[in-house]
Amino acid sequence: MAGLREAQKQMTRKLLLSTALELFRTKGYAATTVDDIAAAAGTTRVTFYAYFPSRSDLMRALIGELNELLERIASPTHGSTARDLVAVVADGSRQAITRWLLDISSRWDTARPYLNAAFEAAAADPELRGLVDAWIEEAIGDVEDGLDQAGRFAPESRHTRGVLAIAQLDHAARNWTRERWGTEREQLIEVLADSWVGLLGSDTEG
């Protein structure tokens, strides 16, 4: 019986999260209220608050789901880490970089609602702004870790290289569609790989 209750609680929690994500996608974070989420999920605000103390806390949980989707795990040095990204940057070859970019870009359609909701939430909520900024810095930290492992480029340039590489990736992940950009995903990745090899790769001078 206890197992059934726990399963029901998990289902309700997931329903609130998926409902909120869809509302954030269609209405935007700022325009979506707790009452909107509860009503669309077929429950009440009392039930909502039994799972999440606030809309901000629900957004934190969605960022947790995004980390799972992107295979980011807890890091002892900077919040979360994507070990594959660290390894790819340390490798630095065009082949490894292209392969990783192709893999991560195959998840963009699923990740995009999470990413856009997180950035909209950061613009509306100072508490979440710090969280999202830190999350981006964690990805930049992965790039730095990879360059540190490889001993590639001047140490004082590694953070800047990470900022530029992750900014490119983030912009493409949140905005690219074939219809809007007039390019196929594989073509985009080839161009992005060119840039990443120049910024991070082992076959450039530095």
GROMACS .gro file of C-alpha atoms in nm:
model
  206
    1MET     CA    1   0.000   0.000   0.000
    2ALA     CA    2   0.280   0.239   0.088
    3GLY     CA    3   0.446   0.159  -0.244
    4LEU     CA    4   0.126   0.246  -0.431
    5ARG     CA    5   0.094   0.579  -0.249
    6GLU     CA    6   0.454   0.663  -0.330
    7ALA     CA    7   0.398   0.577  -0.698
    8GLN     CA    8   0.090   0.801  -0.703
    9LYS     CA    9   0.286   1.085  -0.546
   10GLN     CA   10   0.559   1.048  -0.808
   11MET     CA   11   0.298   1.049  -1.085
   12THR     CA   12   0.139   1.367  -0.949
   13ARG     CA   13   0.477   1.535  -0.920
   14LYS     CA   14   0.569   1.443  -1.277
   15LEU     CA   15   0.228   1.562  -1.397
   16LEU     CA   16   0.278   1.902  -1.233
   17LEU     CA   17   0.625   1.930  -1.388
   18SER     CA   18   0.517   1.831  -1.740
   19THR     CA   19   0.209   2.054  -1.722
   20ALA     CA   20   0.416   2.351  -1.605
   21LEU     CA   21   0.673   2.294  -1.879
   22GLU     CA   22   0.403   2.296  -2.146
   23LEU     CA   23   0.246   2.613  -2.004
   24PHE     CA   24   0.585   2.783  -1.984
   25ARG     CA   25   0.636   2.688  -2.351
   26THR     CA   26   0.300   2.823  -2.468
   27LYS     CA   27   0.235   3.115  -2.230
   28GLY     CA   28   0.580   3.198  -2.097
   29TYR     CA   29   0.710   3.167  -1.742
   30ALA     CA   30   0.609   3.515  -1.626
   31ALA     CA   31   0.248   3.476  -1.745
   32THR     CA   32   0.197   3.131  -1.591
   33THR     CA   33   0.067   3.121  -1.234
   34VAL     CA   34   0.054   2.843  -0.978
   35ASP     CA   35  -0.324   2.837  -1.026
   36ASP     CA   36  -0.275   2.793  -1.402
   37ILE     CA   37  -0.047   2.494  -1.345
   38ALA     CA   38  -0.273   2.333  -1.087
   39ALA     CA   39  -0.586   2.378  -1.299
   40ALA     CA   40  -0.423   2.243  -1.616
   41ALA     CA   41  -0.299   1.942  -1.419
   42GLY     CA   42  -0.652   1.878  -1.289
   43THR     CA   43  -0.561   1.946  -0.928
   44THR     CA   44  -0.555   2.236  -0.679
   45ARG     CA   45  -0.305   2.493  -0.558
   46VAL     CA   46  -0.305   2.310  -0.223
   47THR     CA   47  -0.180   1.999  -0.401
   48PHE     CA   48   0.075   2.206  -0.592
   49TYR     CA   49   0.220   2.346  -0.270
   50ALA     CA   50   0.236   1.998  -0.122
   51TYR     CA   51   0.499   1.921  -0.386
   52PHE     CA   52   0.663   2.257  -0.454
   53PRO     CA   53   0.690   2.549  -0.209
   54SER     CA   54   0.681   2.793  -0.501
   55ARG     CA   55   0.687   2.825  -0.877
   56SER     CA   56   1.061   2.894  -0.847
   57ASP     CA   57   1.112   2.560  -0.674
   58LEU     CA   58   0.924   2.386  -0.954
   59MET     CA   59   1.159   2.555  -1.201
   60ARG     CA   60   1.454   2.423  -1.002
   61ALA     CA   61   1.311   2.074  -1.040
   62LEU     CA   62   1.277   2.125  -1.416
   63ILE     CA   63   1.644   2.225  -1.431
   64GLY     CA   64   1.715   1.899  -1.251
   65GLU     CA   65   1.528   1.713  -1.525
   66LEU     CA   66   1.728   1.905  -1.786
   67ASN     CA   67   2.051   1.794  -1.620
   68GLU     CA   68   1.934   1.433  -1.646
   69LEU     CA   69   1.847   1.481  -2.013
   70LEU     CA   70   2.191   1.629  -2.082
   71GLU     CA   71   2.363   1.365  -1.867
   72ARG     CA   72   2.500   1.620  -1.624
   73ILE     CA   73   2.588   1.470  -1.287
   74ALA     CA   74   2.693   1.613  -0.951
   75SER     CA   75   3.046   1.749  -0.955
   76PRO     CA   76   3.274   1.788  -0.653
   77THR     CA   77   3.424   2.104  -0.803
   78HIS     CA   78   3.148   2.299  -0.978
   79GLY     CA   79   2.786   2.195  -0.920
   80SER     CA   80   2.726   1.961  -1.213
   81THR     CA   81   2.939   1.821  -1.489
   82ALA     CA   82   2.904   1.646  -1.824
   83ARG     CA   83   3.198   1.407  -1.820
   84ASP     CA   84   3.170   1.340  -2.193
   85LEU     CA   85   3.212   1.711  -2.265
   86VAL     CA   86   3.523   1.729  -2.046
   87ALA     CA   87   3.668   1.424  -2.225
   88VAL     CA   88   3.588   1.562  -2.572
   89VAL     CA   89   3.753   1.896  -2.499
   90ALA     CA   90   4.055   1.720  -2.353
   91ASP     CA   91   4.076   1.508  -2.672
   92GLY     CA   92   4.040   1.819  -2.889
   93SER     CA   93   4.016   1.639  -3.223
   94ARG     CA   94   3.765   1.751  -3.482
   95GLN     CA   95   3.625   1.398  -3.498
   96ALA     CA   96   3.556   1.383  -3.123
   97ILE     CA   97   3.412   1.735  -3.113
   98THR     CA   98   3.183   1.674  -3.412
   99ARG     CA   99   3.062   1.344  -3.271
  100TRP     CA  100   2.976   1.502  -2.935
  101LEU     CA  101   2.802   1.800  -3.095
  102LEU     CA  102   2.594   1.569  -3.315
  103ASP     CA  103   2.491   1.366  -3.012
  104ILE     CA  104   2.399   1.664  -2.797
  105SER     CA  105   2.215   1.836  -3.083
  106SER     CA  106   1.993   1.528  -3.127
  107ARG     CA  107   1.842   1.624  -2.787
  108TRP     CA  108   1.775   1.988  -2.869
  109ASP     CA  109   1.406   1.944  -2.949
  110THR     CA  110   1.349   1.786  -2.609
  111ALA     CA  111   1.580   2.023  -2.422
  112ARG     CA  112   1.459   2.347  -2.584
  113PRO     CA  113   1.142   2.394  -2.373
  114TYR     CA  114   1.349   2.347  -2.056
  115LEU     CA  115   1.620   2.586  -2.174
  116ASN     CA  116   1.381   2.857  -2.286
  117ALA     CA  117   1.176   2.829  -1.965
  118ALA     CA  118   1.492   2.853  -1.755
  119PHE     CA  119   1.613   3.166  -1.933
  120GLU     CA  120   1.268   3.328  -1.919
  121ALA     CA  121   1.248   3.244  -1.549
  122ALA     CA  122   1.592   3.396  -1.492
  123ALA     CA  123   1.476   3.720  -1.652
  124ALA     CA  124   1.170   3.734  -1.425
  125ASP     CA  125   1.308   3.601  -1.098
  126PRO     CA  126   1.638   3.726  -0.946
  127GLU     CA  127   1.663   3.406  -0.738
  128LEU     CA  128   1.655   3.194  -1.051
  129ARG     CA  129   1.886   3.430  -1.240
  130GLY     CA  130   2.170   3.327  -1.011
  131LEU     CA  131   2.080   2.960  -1.053
  132VAL     CA  132   2.078   2.976  -1.434
  133ASP     CA  133   2.399   3.182  -1.443
  134ALA     CA  134   2.565   2.921  -1.222
  135TRP     CA  135   2.434   2.642  -1.446
  136ILE     CA  136   2.594   2.803  -1.752
  137GLU     CA  137   2.917   2.851  -1.558
  138GLU     CA  138   2.916   2.479  -1.479
  139ALA     CA  139   2.920   2.400  -1.852
  140ILE     CA  140   3.196   2.657  -1.904
  141GLY     CA  141   3.380   2.487  -1.618
  142ASP     CA  142   3.361   2.156  -1.808
  143VAL     CA  143   3.538   2.318  -2.103
  144GLU     CA  144   3.802   2.464  -1.872
  145ASP     CA  145   3.851   2.125  -1.708
  146GLY     CA  146   3.906   1.964  -2.049
  147LEU     CA  147   4.158   2.227  -2.153
  148ASP     CA  148   4.332   2.197  -1.815
  149GLN     CA  149   4.361   1.821  -1.860
  150ALA     CA  150   4.507   1.868  -2.206
  151GLY     CA  151   4.733   2.156  -2.102
  152ARG     CA  152   4.619   2.333  -2.416
  153PHE     CA  153   4.623   2.712  -2.465
  154ALA     CA  154   4.733   2.971  -2.211
  155PRO     CA  155   4.562   2.907  -1.874
  156GLU     CA  156   4.431   3.263  -1.857
  157SER     CA  157   4.248   3.216  -2.190
  158ARG     CA  158   4.069   2.892  -2.103
  159HIS     CA  159   3.769   3.047  -1.928
  160THR     CA  160   3.716   3.289  -2.217
  161ARG     CA  161   3.734   3.003  -2.465
  162GLY     CA  162   3.476   2.815  -2.260
  163VAL     CA  163   3.246   3.118  -2.248
  164LEU     CA  164   3.257   3.159  -2.626
  165ALA     CA  165   3.210   2.788  -2.699
  166ILE     CA  166   2.916   2.743  -2.461
  167ALA     CA  167   2.752   3.069  -2.576
  168GLN     CA  168   2.752   2.940  -2.933
  169LEU     CA  169   2.614   2.602  -2.828
  170ASP     CA  170   2.346   2.754  -2.605
  171HIS     CA  171   2.227   2.996  -2.874
  172ALA     CA  172   2.198   2.719  -3.130
  173ALA     CA  173   2.025   2.483  -2.887
  174ARG     CA  174   1.761   2.742  -2.794
  175ASN     CA  175   1.700   2.893  -3.135
  176TRP     CA  176   1.790   2.664  -3.424
  177THR     CA  177   1.524   2.509  -3.640
  178ARG     CA  178   1.575   2.410  -4.003
  179GLU     CA  179   1.287   2.636  -4.108
  180ARG     CA  180   1.415   2.946  -3.926
  181TRP     CA  181   1.784   2.912  -4.007
  182GLY     CA  182   1.755   2.754  -4.351
  183THR     CA  183   2.013   2.488  -4.272
  184GLU     CA  184   2.003   2.123  -4.176
  185ARG     CA  185   2.120   2.021  -3.830
  186GLU     CA  186   2.420   1.833  -3.971
  187GLN     CA  187   2.528   2.140  -4.168
  188LEU     CA  188   2.497   2.357  -3.859
  189ILE     CA  189   2.707   2.111  -3.659
  190GLU     CA  190   2.982   2.121  -3.922
  191VAL     CA  191   3.002   2.500  -3.888
  192LEU     CA  192   2.984   2.483  -3.509
  193ALA     CA  193   3.257   2.218  -3.506
  194ASP     CA  194   3.477   2.449  -3.715
  195SER     CA  195   3.437   2.716  -3.450
  196TRP     CA  196   3.493   2.479  -3.158
  197VAL     CA  197   3.806   2.333  -3.315
  198GLY     CA  198   3.942   2.686  -3.355
  199LEU     CA  199   3.856   2.775  -2.995
  200LEU     CA  200   3.934   2.449  -2.821
  201GLY     CA  201   4.091   2.199  -3.057
  202SER     CA  202   4.423   2.023  -3.050
  203ASP     CA  203   4.498   2.088  -3.417
  204THR     CA  204   4.529   2.466  -3.375
  205GLU     CA  205   4.826   2.664  -3.256
  206GLY     CA  206   4.810   2.795  -2.904
   0.00000   0.00000   0.00000
